[in-house]
Coordinates of C-alpha atoms in Angstrom, one line a residue:
Q1 CA 0.0 0.0 -0.3
V2 CA 1.4 3.4 -1.6
Q3 CA 1.6 6.4 1.3
L4 CA 2.8 9.8 1.2
V5 CA 2.9 11.5 4.4
E6 CA 3.7 16.0 3.9
S7 CA 5.5 17.8 7.0
G8 CA 7.7 20.6 7.7
G9 CA 4.8 23.0 7.3
G10 CA 4.0 26.2 9.6
L11 CA 4.4 30.1 10.4
V12 CA 7.0 31.6 9.8
E13 CA 7.9 35.1 8.6
S14 CA 8.1 36.8 4.8
G15 CA 11.2 36.2 4.2
G16 CA 11.7 33.1 5.8
S17 CA 12.7 29.6 5.8
L18 CA 11.0 26.2 5.8
R19 CA 11.7 22.5 4.3
L20 CA 9.2 19.9 4.3
S21 CA 9.9 16.3 3.7
C22 CA 7.4 13.7 2.6
A23 CA 8.3 9.7 3.7
T24 CA 6.9 7.4 1.6
S25 CA 6.6 3.6 1.9
G26 CA 5.3 0.8 -0.6
I27 CA 7.0 2.4 -3.2
I28 CA 10.0 2.7 -4.7
I29 CA 10.1 6.1 -5.2
S30 CA 13.2 5.7 -7.2
G31 CA 11.5 4.3 -10.1
Y32 CA 8.5 7.4 -10.6
P33 CA 9.7 11.4 -11.3
M34 CA 8.4 13.2 -8.0
G35 CA 6.8 16.3 -6.8
W36 CA 5.5 19.4 -4.9
Y37 CA 1.6 21.0 -5.4
R38 CA 0.3 23.5 -3.6
Q39 CA -3.5 24.6 -3.2
G40 CA -3.0 28.3 -1.8
P41 CA -6.6 29.7 -0.7
G42 CA -9.8 30.2 -3.1
N43 CA -6.9 28.5 -5.5
Q44 CA -6.6 24.8 -7.4
R45 CA -4.2 23.2 -7.0
A46 CA -0.5 23.2 -9.3
L47 CA 3.0 22.0 -9.4
V48 CA 5.2 23.9 -8.2
A49 CA 7.9 21.5 -8.6
T50 CA 8.8 18.3 -10.1
V51 CA 12.4 15.8 -10.2
A52 CA 12.9 13.6 -12.2
T53 CA 14.0 10.2 -11.6
G54 CA 17.8 11.7 -13.0
G55 CA 17.0 13.3 -10.6
T56 CA 16.4 17.7 -13.2
P57 CA 14.4 19.7 -11.5
I58 CA 11.3 22.0 -12.9
Y59 CA 9.9 25.2 -10.8
T60 CA 7.0 27.4 -11.4
D61 CA 7.7 31.2 -12.7
S62 CA 7.3 31.9 -9.5
V63 CA 9.4 30.1 -6.9
K64 CA 12.7 29.7 -9.0
G65 CA 15.6 31.4 -7.6
R66 CA 13.8 30.7 -4.3
F67 CA 12.4 26.4 -4.0
T68 CA 14.5 23.6 -4.5
I69 CA 13.2 20.1 -4.7
S70 CA 15.2 17.2 -4.1
R71 CA 14.7 13.9 -3.9
D72 CA 16.6 11.0 -1.1
N73 CA 16.6 7.2 -3.1
A74 CA 18.2 5.5 -0.2
K75 CA 15.6 6.9 2.6
N76 CA 12.6 7.2 0.3
I77 CA 11.9 10.8 1.1
V78 CA 11.8 14.1 -1.4
Y79 CA 12.4 17.7 0.4
L80 CA 11.3 21.1 -0.9
H81 CA 13.1 24.2 0.6
M82 CA 11.9 26.9 0.6
N83 CA 13.5 30.1 1.4
N84 CA 12.0 34.1 0.4
L85 CA 9.1 32.6 1.3
K86 CA 6.7 35.4 0.3
P87 CA 3.4 35.6 1.9
E88 CA 1.5 34.7 -1.9
D89 CA 3.5 31.3 -0.6
T90 CA 1.0 30.6 2.0
A91 CA -1.0 27.2 0.8
V92 CA -1.4 23.4 1.2
Y93 CA 1.7 22.1 0.3
Y94 CA 1.3 18.0 -1.3
C95 CA 3.7 15.9 -2.7
H96 CA 3.0 13.5 -5.8
I97 CA 4.2 10.7 -7.6
D98 CA 4.5 12.3 -10.6
H99 CA 3.5 8.9 -12.7
E100 CA 0.7 6.7 -15.1
G101 CA -1.7 5.8 -12.1
F102 CA -1.6 8.0 -10.0
E103 CA -2.8 11.2 -11.4
H104 CA -6.0 11.0 -8.3
F105 CA -3.3 10.1 -5.4
W106 CA -3.3 12.3 -3.2
A107 CA -2.2 12.6 0.4
Q108 CA -3.3 15.4 3.2
G109 CA -0.2 18.1 2.8
T110 CA 1.5 20.3 5.0
Q111 CA 0.2 23.8 5.8
V112 CA 2.8 26.5 5.5
T113 CA 1.9 29.5 5.9
V114 CA 3.9 33.0 5.4
S115 CA 2.8 36.0 7.2
S116 CA 3.7 39.6 6.1

């Protein structure tokens, strides 16, 4: 049974940093692209960053230069390092297996709130 558990969210002041973690079980993530998504108030869930099996990352424009996605295949964990956070980064953040068959597989997410 595949499980994803996000953690690391919290309340931080504008300009602050957080590191989100996505612990996985029931799957060997080295074989899958992995992504982080977010859903802010009144918005649809949207891609933040994705990392290919080989480690190549892709970021949405609004987080380029501030966020870094990484993966530890040995531990089956995916990270999102977030620096210089802005109030518009406030959202629930979800990790996701970016592969066919997992389109509707979402965990509970972790709340990130950035105060101005």
